[in-house]
mmCIF file of C-alpha atoms in Angstrom:
data_model
loop_
_atom_site.group_PDB
_atom_site.id
_atom_site.type_symbol
_atom_site.label_atom_id
_atom_site.label_comp_id
_atom_site.label_asym_id
_atom_site.label_seq_id
_atom_site.Cartn_x
_atom_site.Cartn_y
_atom_site.Cartn_z
ATOM 1 C CA MET A 1 -6.399 -10.256 28.111
ATOM 2 C CA SER A 2 -5.924 -13.693 27.601
ATOM 3 C CA ASP A 3 -8.034 -14.101 25.097
ATOM 4 C CA PRO A 4 -6.174 -13.900 20.930
ATOM 5 C CA ARG A 5 -4.712 -10.990 19.634
ATOM 6 C CA CYS A 6 -6.551 -8.846 17.193
ATOM 7 C CA VAL A 7 -5.836 -7.591 14.150
ATOM 8 C CA MET A 8 -6.970 -5.132 11.426
ATOM 9 C CA ILE A 9 -5.642 -4.802 8.377
ATOM 10 C CA SER A 10 -7.031 -3.077 5.373
ATOM 11 C CA GLY A 11 -6.746 -3.948 1.739
ATOM 12 C CA ALA A 12 -5.790 -7.957 2.810
ATOM 13 C CA ASN A 13 -7.923 -9.307 -0.004
ATOM 14 C CA ARG A 14 -4.364 -9.479 -2.209
ATOM 15 C CA GLY A 15 -0.961 -8.710 -1.869
ATOM 16 C CA ILE A 16 1.529 -7.551 1.035
ATOM 17 C CA GLY A 17 -2.189 -7.934 3.291
ATOM 18 C CA ALA A 18 -3.347 -10.512 1.886
ATOM 19 C CA VAL A 19 -0.030 -12.396 2.114
ATOM 20 C CA LEU A 20 0.076 -10.456 6.098
ATOM 21 C CA ALA A 21 -2.786 -11.900 7.111
ATOM 22 C CA LYS A 22 -2.019 -15.599 6.250
ATOM 23 C CA ARG A 23 0.718 -15.173 8.218
ATOM 24 C CA LEU A 24 -0.471 -14.405 11.161
ATOM 25 C CA PHE A 25 -3.461 -16.563 11.361
ATOM 26 C CA ASP A 26 -0.836 -19.026 11.181
ATOM 27 C CA ALA A 27 0.490 -18.044 14.577
ATOM 28 C CA GLY A 28 -3.444 -17.422 16.864
ATOM 29 C CA TRP A 29 -4.656 -13.732 15.705
ATOM 30 C CA CYS A 30 -7.536 -13.544 14.447
ATOM 31 C CA LEU A 31 -8.266 -11.312 12.430
ATOM 32 C CA SER A 32 -10.666 -9.120 10.384
ATOM 33 C CA LEU A 33 -10.051 -8.332 6.342
ATOM 34 C CA GLY A 34 -10.419 -4.515 5.455
ATOM 35 C CA MET A 35 -12.185 -5.387 1.692
ATOM 36 C CA ARG A 36 -13.735 -3.042 -0.184
ATOM 37 C CA SER A 37 -15.291 -6.138 -2.134
ATOM 38 C CA PRO A 38 -15.102 -8.505 0.906
ATOM 39 C CA ALA A 39 -14.357 -12.361 0.787
ATOM 40 C CA MET A 40 -13.937 -14.926 2.960
ATOM 41 C CA PRO A 41 -10.417 -15.542 2.520
ATOM 42 C CA ASP A 42 -10.460 -19.968 0.737
ATOM 43 C CA TRP A 43 -7.699 -20.784 4.709
ATOM 44 C CA ALA A 44 -9.265 -18.795 6.833
ATOM 45 C CA ASP A 45 -11.713 -19.962 9.489
ATOM 46 C CA ALA A 46 -14.232 -18.068 10.609
ATOM 47 C CA ALA A 47 -14.074 -18.640 14.508
ATOM 48 C CA ARG A 48 -11.697 -15.776 14.449
ATOM 49 C CA VAL A 49 -11.755 -14.330 11.004
ATOM 50 C CA GLN A 50 -13.980 -12.042 9.981
ATOM 51 C CA VAL A 51 -13.645 -9.742 6.920
ATOM 52 C CA CYS A 52 -15.126 -6.069 7.300
ATOM 53 C CA ALA A 53 -16.171 -3.636 3.204
ATOM 54 C CA TYR A 54 -13.776 -1.047 4.116
ATOM 55 C CA ASP A 55 -13.593 1.938 1.659
ATOM 56 C CA ALA A 56 -10.498 4.138 2.471
ATOM 57 C CA THR A 57 -12.023 6.881 0.698
ATOM 58 C CA ASP A 58 -14.750 7.406 3.096
ATOM 59 C CA PRO A 59 -14.973 9.243 4.958
ATOM 60 C CA ALA A 60 -17.603 6.996 7.523
ATOM 61 C CA SER A 61 -16.097 3.895 6.442
ATOM 62 C CA ALA A 62 -13.074 3.119 9.097
ATOM 63 C CA GLN A 63 -15.476 3.397 12.318
ATOM 64 C CA VAL A 64 -17.647 0.960 11.069
ATOM 65 C CA TRP A 65 -14.950 -0.983 10.278
ATOM 66 C CA ALA A 66 -13.797 -0.861 13.377
ATOM 67 C CA ASP A 67 -17.187 -1.280 15.091
ATOM 68 C CA ALA A 68 -18.396 -4.573 13.560
ATOM 69 C CA VAL A 69 -14.054 -5.143 14.960
ATOM 70 C CA MET A 70 -15.727 -4.493 19.279
ATOM 71 C CA ALA A 71 -18.339 -6.384 18.330
ATOM 72 C CA ARG A 72 -17.195 -9.367 17.196
ATOM 73 C CA PHE A 73 -14.380 -9.887 19.192
ATOM 74 C CA GLY A 74 -14.241 -6.620 22.093
ATOM 75 C CA ARG A 75 -11.332 -6.484 20.925
ATOM 76 C CA ILE A 76 -8.139 -4.352 18.539
ATOM 77 C CA ASP A 77 -4.668 -5.273 19.878
ATOM 78 C CA ALA A 78 -2.576 -3.719 16.213
ATOM 79 C CA VAL A 79 -4.080 -1.890 13.296
ATOM 80 C CA VAL A 80 -1.439 -2.274 9.833
ATOM 81 C CA ALA A 81 -2.973 0.301 7.249
ATOM 82 C CA ASN A 82 -2.523 -0.983 3.973
ATOM 83 C CA ALA A 83 -4.296 -0.350 1.258
ATOM 84 C CA GLY A 84 -2.847 2.287 -1.269
ATOM 85 C CA ILE A 85 -3.156 3.680 -4.137
ATOM 86 C CA ALA A 86 -0.401 5.581 -7.082
ATOM 87 C CA ASN A 87 -0.654 7.248 -10.043
ATOM 88 C CA PRO A 88 2.032 8.105 -12.252
ATOM 89 C CA GLN A 89 2.200 10.986 -13.357
ATOM 90 C CA ASP A 90 4.466 14.543 -12.308
ATOM 91 C CA VAL A 91 3.105 17.142 -9.803
ATOM 92 C CA VAL A 92 2.778 19.365 -13.007
ATOM 93 C CA SER A 93 0.592 16.701 -14.719
ATOM 94 C CA ILE A 94 -2.085 15.789 -12.035
ATOM 95 C CA SER A 95 -5.353 16.681 -12.034
ATOM 96 C CA ASP A 96 -6.328 17.774 -8.886
ATOM 97 C CA ASP A 97 -9.360 15.029 -8.417
ATOM 98 C CA GLU A 98 -6.548 12.473 -8.521
ATOM 99 C CA MET A 99 -4.188 14.277 -6.880
ATOM 100 C CA ASN A 100 -7.171 14.512 -3.937
ATOM 101 C CA ALA A 101 -7.468 10.353 -3.922
ATOM 102 C CA LEU A 102 -3.238 10.510 -3.521
ATOM 103 C CA LEU A 103 -4.361 11.769 -0.164
ATOM 104 C CA GLN A 104 -7.423 10.665 0.282
ATOM 105 C CA VAL A 105 -6.868 6.896 -0.338
ATOM 106 C CA ASN A 106 -2.817 6.847 1.224
ATOM 107 C CA VAL A 107 -3.045 9.744 4.295
ATOM 108 C CA MET A 108 -6.110 10.028 5.222
ATOM 109 C CA GLY A 109 -7.350 6.816 4.796
ATOM 110 C CA PRO A 110 -5.186 5.647 8.001
ATOM 111 C CA GLN A 111 -5.653 8.226 9.913
ATOM 112 C CA ARG A 112 -8.880 7.540 10.366
ATOM 113 C CA LEU A 113 -8.075 3.616 10.600
ATOM 114 C CA ALA A 114 -6.164 5.159 14.011
ATOM 115 C CA LYS A 115 -8.728 7.045 15.273
ATOM 116 C CA ALA A 116 -11.732 4.418 14.607
ATOM 117 C CA ALA A 117 -8.771 1.747 16.129
ATOM 118 C CA TRP A 118 -8.207 4.707 18.357
ATOM 119 C CA ASP A 119 -9.956 3.690 21.456
ATOM 120 C CA GLY A 120 -9.734 0.154 21.443
ATOM 121 C CA LEU A 121 -5.905 0.044 21.264
ATOM 122 C CA LYS A 122 -5.438 1.729 24.698
ATOM 123 C CA VAL A 123 -6.989 -0.790 26.123
ATOM 124 C CA SER A 124 -3.742 -3.637 26.023
ATOM 125 C CA GLY A 125 -1.620 -0.738 26.322
ATOM 126 C CA GLN A 126 0.474 -2.374 24.015
ATOM 127 C CA GLY A 127 -1.217 -1.300 20.511
ATOM 128 C CA ARG A 128 0.727 -1.712 17.546
ATOM 129 C CA VAL A 129 0.256 0.592 14.220
ATOM 130 C CA ILE A 130 1.385 -0.606 11.560
ATOM 131 C CA LEU A 131 1.615 2.459 8.347
ATOM 132 C CA LEU A 132 3.086 1.233 5.106
ATOM 133 C CA GLY A 133 4.562 3.313 3.628
ATOM 134 C CA SER A 134 8.090 3.673 0.905
ATOM 135 C CA LEU A 135 10.255 5.228 0.170
ATOM 136 C CA SER A 136 9.577 6.982 -2.227
ATOM 137 C CA GLY A 137 8.163 8.391 1.316
ATOM 138 C CA LYS A 138 11.393 9.052 2.219
ATOM 139 C CA ARG A 139 13.723 9.608 -1.680
ATOM 140 C CA VAL A 140 11.946 11.531 -4.745
ATOM 141 C CA LYS A 141 13.569 9.081 -7.716
ATOM 142 C CA SER A 142 11.297 10.994 -10.734
ATOM 143 C CA ALA A 143 8.973 12.572 -11.548
ATOM 144 C CA ARG A 144 6.806 9.868 -12.710
ATOM 145 C CA SER A 145 6.779 8.720 -8.532
ATOM 146 C CA GLY A 146 6.574 12.777 -7.780
ATOM 147 C CA PRO A 147 2.660 12.870 -6.395
ATOM 148 C CA TYR A 148 2.890 9.146 -4.588
ATOM 149 C CA SER A 149 5.914 10.437 -2.818
ATOM 150 C CA VAL A 150 3.039 13.391 -1.707
ATOM 151 C CA SER A 151 1.179 11.076 -0.209
ATOM 152 C CA LYS A 152 3.953 8.542 0.439
ATOM 153 C CA PHE A 153 5.534 11.444 2.369
ATOM 154 C CA ALA A 154 2.963 12.445 4.584
ATOM 155 C CA ALA A 155 2.119 9.124 5.469
ATOM 156 C CA VAL A 156 5.257 8.807 7.194
ATOM 157 C CA GLY A 157 4.810 11.918 8.959
ATOM 158 C CA LEU A 158 1.636 10.432 10.575
ATOM 159 C CA ALA A 159 3.337 7.254 12.036
ATOM 160 C CA HIS A 160 5.109 9.864 13.901
ATOM 161 C CA ALA A 161 2.185 11.424 15.021
ATOM 162 C CA LEU A 162 0.502 8.690 15.485
ATOM 163 C CA ARG A 163 3.367 7.591 17.640
ATOM 164 C CA HIS A 164 3.367 10.489 20.097
ATOM 165 C CA ALA A 165 0.073 10.784 19.857
ATOM 166 C CA GLY A 166 -0.197 7.222 21.563
ATOM 167 C CA PHE A 167 3.065 6.577 23.041
ATOM 168 C CA ASP A 168 1.918 7.098 26.348
ATOM 169 C CA GLU A 169 -0.680 4.712 26.246
ATOM 170 C CA GLY A 170 1.618 2.335 24.510
ATOM 171 C CA ILE A 171 0.438 2.535 21.625
ATOM 172 C CA ARG A 172 3.434 1.479 18.713
ATOM 173 C CA ALA A 173 3.707 3.072 15.064
ATOM 174 C CA THR A 174 5.780 2.759 12.677
ATOM 175 C CA ALA A 175 6.117 3.594 9.147
ATOM 176 C CA VAL A 176 7.193 -0.095 7.063
ATOM 177 C CA CYS A 177 8.403 1.945 4.371
ATOM 178 C CA PRO A 178 9.772 -0.449 1.134
ATOM 179 C CA GLY A 179 11.340 0.054 -1.988
ATOM 180 C CA PHE A 180 9.793 -2.418 -5.320
ATOM 181 C CA VAL A 181 7.994 -4.985 -3.582
ATOM 182 C CA ALA A 182 6.401 -7.941 -6.317
ATOM 183 C CA THR A 183 2.422 -7.098 -6.065
ATOM 184 C CA ASP A 184 0.301 -5.987 -8.733
ATOM 185 C CA MET A 185 1.382 -2.463 -8.307
ATOM 186 C CA ALA A 186 4.988 -2.776 -8.421
ATOM 187 C CA GLN A 187 4.442 -4.268 -11.802
ATOM 188 C CA SER A 188 1.874 -1.648 -13.250
ATOM 189 C CA LEU A 189 4.834 0.480 -12.334
ATOM 190 C CA THR A 190 8.167 -0.861 -13.148
ATOM 191 C CA ASP A 191 9.802 -3.603 -15.996
ATOM 192 C CA ARG A 192 11.710 -4.867 -12.935
ATOM 193 C CA ASP A 193 11.846 -8.634 -12.434
ATOM 194 C CA THR A 194 9.705 -9.494 -9.951
ATOM 195 C CA ALA A 195 12.448 -11.961 -8.471
ATOM 196 C CA THR A 196 14.330 -8.850 -8.285
ATOM 197 C CA MET A 197 11.653 -7.909 -5.581
ATOM 198 C CA THR A 198 10.996 -7.366 -1.896
ATOM 199 C CA GLN A 199 8.571 -10.708 -1.334
ATOM 200 C CA PRO A 200 5.060 -9.770 0.385
ATOM 201 C CA GLU A 201 6.239 -12.417 2.537
ATOM 202 C CA ASP A 202 9.312 -11.072 3.617
ATOM 203 C CA LEU A 203 7.225 -7.296 4.426
ATOM 204 C CA ALA A 204 5.180 -9.673 6.174
ATOM 205 C CA GLN A 205 8.157 -11.181 8.466
ATOM 206 C CA VAL A 206 9.202 -7.976 8.970
ATOM 207 C CA ILE A 207 5.506 -6.508 10.105
ATOM 208 C CA GLU A 208 4.417 -9.823 12.452
ATOM 209 C CA MET A 209 8.595 -8.338 14.386
ATOM 210 C CA LEU A 210 7.520 -5.202 14.363
ATOM 211 C CA ILE A 211 3.812 -5.486 16.449
ATOM 212 C CA ASN A 212 5.220 -8.239 18.681
ATOM 213 C CA LEU A 213 7.872 -6.230 19.619
ATOM 214 C CA PRO A 214 7.781 -4.788 23.212
ATOM 215 C CA ASN A 215 6.135 -1.418 24.924
ATOM 216 C CA THR A 216 10.689 -0.944 24.829
ATOM 217 C CA ALA A 217 11.540 -1.357 21.559
ATOM 218 C CA SER A 218 9.523 1.007 19.842
ATOM 219 C CA VAL A 219 10.798 0.869 16.009
ATOM 220 C CA ALA A 220 9.575 4.471 14.558
ATOM 221 C CA GLU A 221 10.045 3.697 11.146
ATOM 222 C CA PHE A 222 11.652 0.269 8.512
ATOM 223 C CA HIS A 223 13.287 0.587 5.800
ATOM 224 C CA VAL A 224 13.013 -2.276 3.072
ATOM 225 C CA ASN A 225 14.812 -2.343 0.178
ATOM 226 C CA CYS A 226 15.820 -4.483 -3.043
ATOM 227 C CA GLN A 227 18.511 -3.005 -4.065
ATOM 228 C CA LEU A 228 21.820 -0.776 -3.123
ATOM 229 C CA GLU A 229 20.878 2.760 -3.270
ATOM 230 C CA GLU A 230 22.271 5.795 -0.334
ATOM 231 C CA SER A 231 20.530 5.140 3.233
ATOM 232 C CA PHE A 232 17.150 7.090 4.448
#
């Protein structure tokens, strides 16, 4: 395949997703940007950028989006499942509906997205799936982070399961697990100075590196922290 590679990025309207989209656009990728309220970025060239409605809580949304990407670009080379939510309650206080929402967006959303794009990812023999996990998917820091950690532990497990499912087809899956990132979500959860957090640009650089690695350099997890704590 000699045409530009194509990446699907969920949650692409802000934060990590928006920064990653611009970085990959500048690197020559074609982009399909999944957003709950689709809006073309002001930097985008419509010849290489598609915006699509995507709702991680809607079981049908991922397949509709993947079909639109294949119809427009004829290929899917990478999927970055970036959309996610948090809920700062403990596992005893959180309601069933709130817990289900965390699992729907943070676990089932990425699973459905990878499944919908799977046939496209197999074609080149070098498909890539990046799941935005979290260091909260490696340890539980506090009671208030408990439900979020449950969902992110599952997301990290999902990345490993996808890596096994697609390895013989050339698909490589990685869980990218950051600590605090200077985004709206993090700022709503902590009073930490954003200057001391990992920056979205740092994660965009990491993700670009991971999706460019050859099949012989499979990375199961990539941990990124802004502070010194135990290793995982």
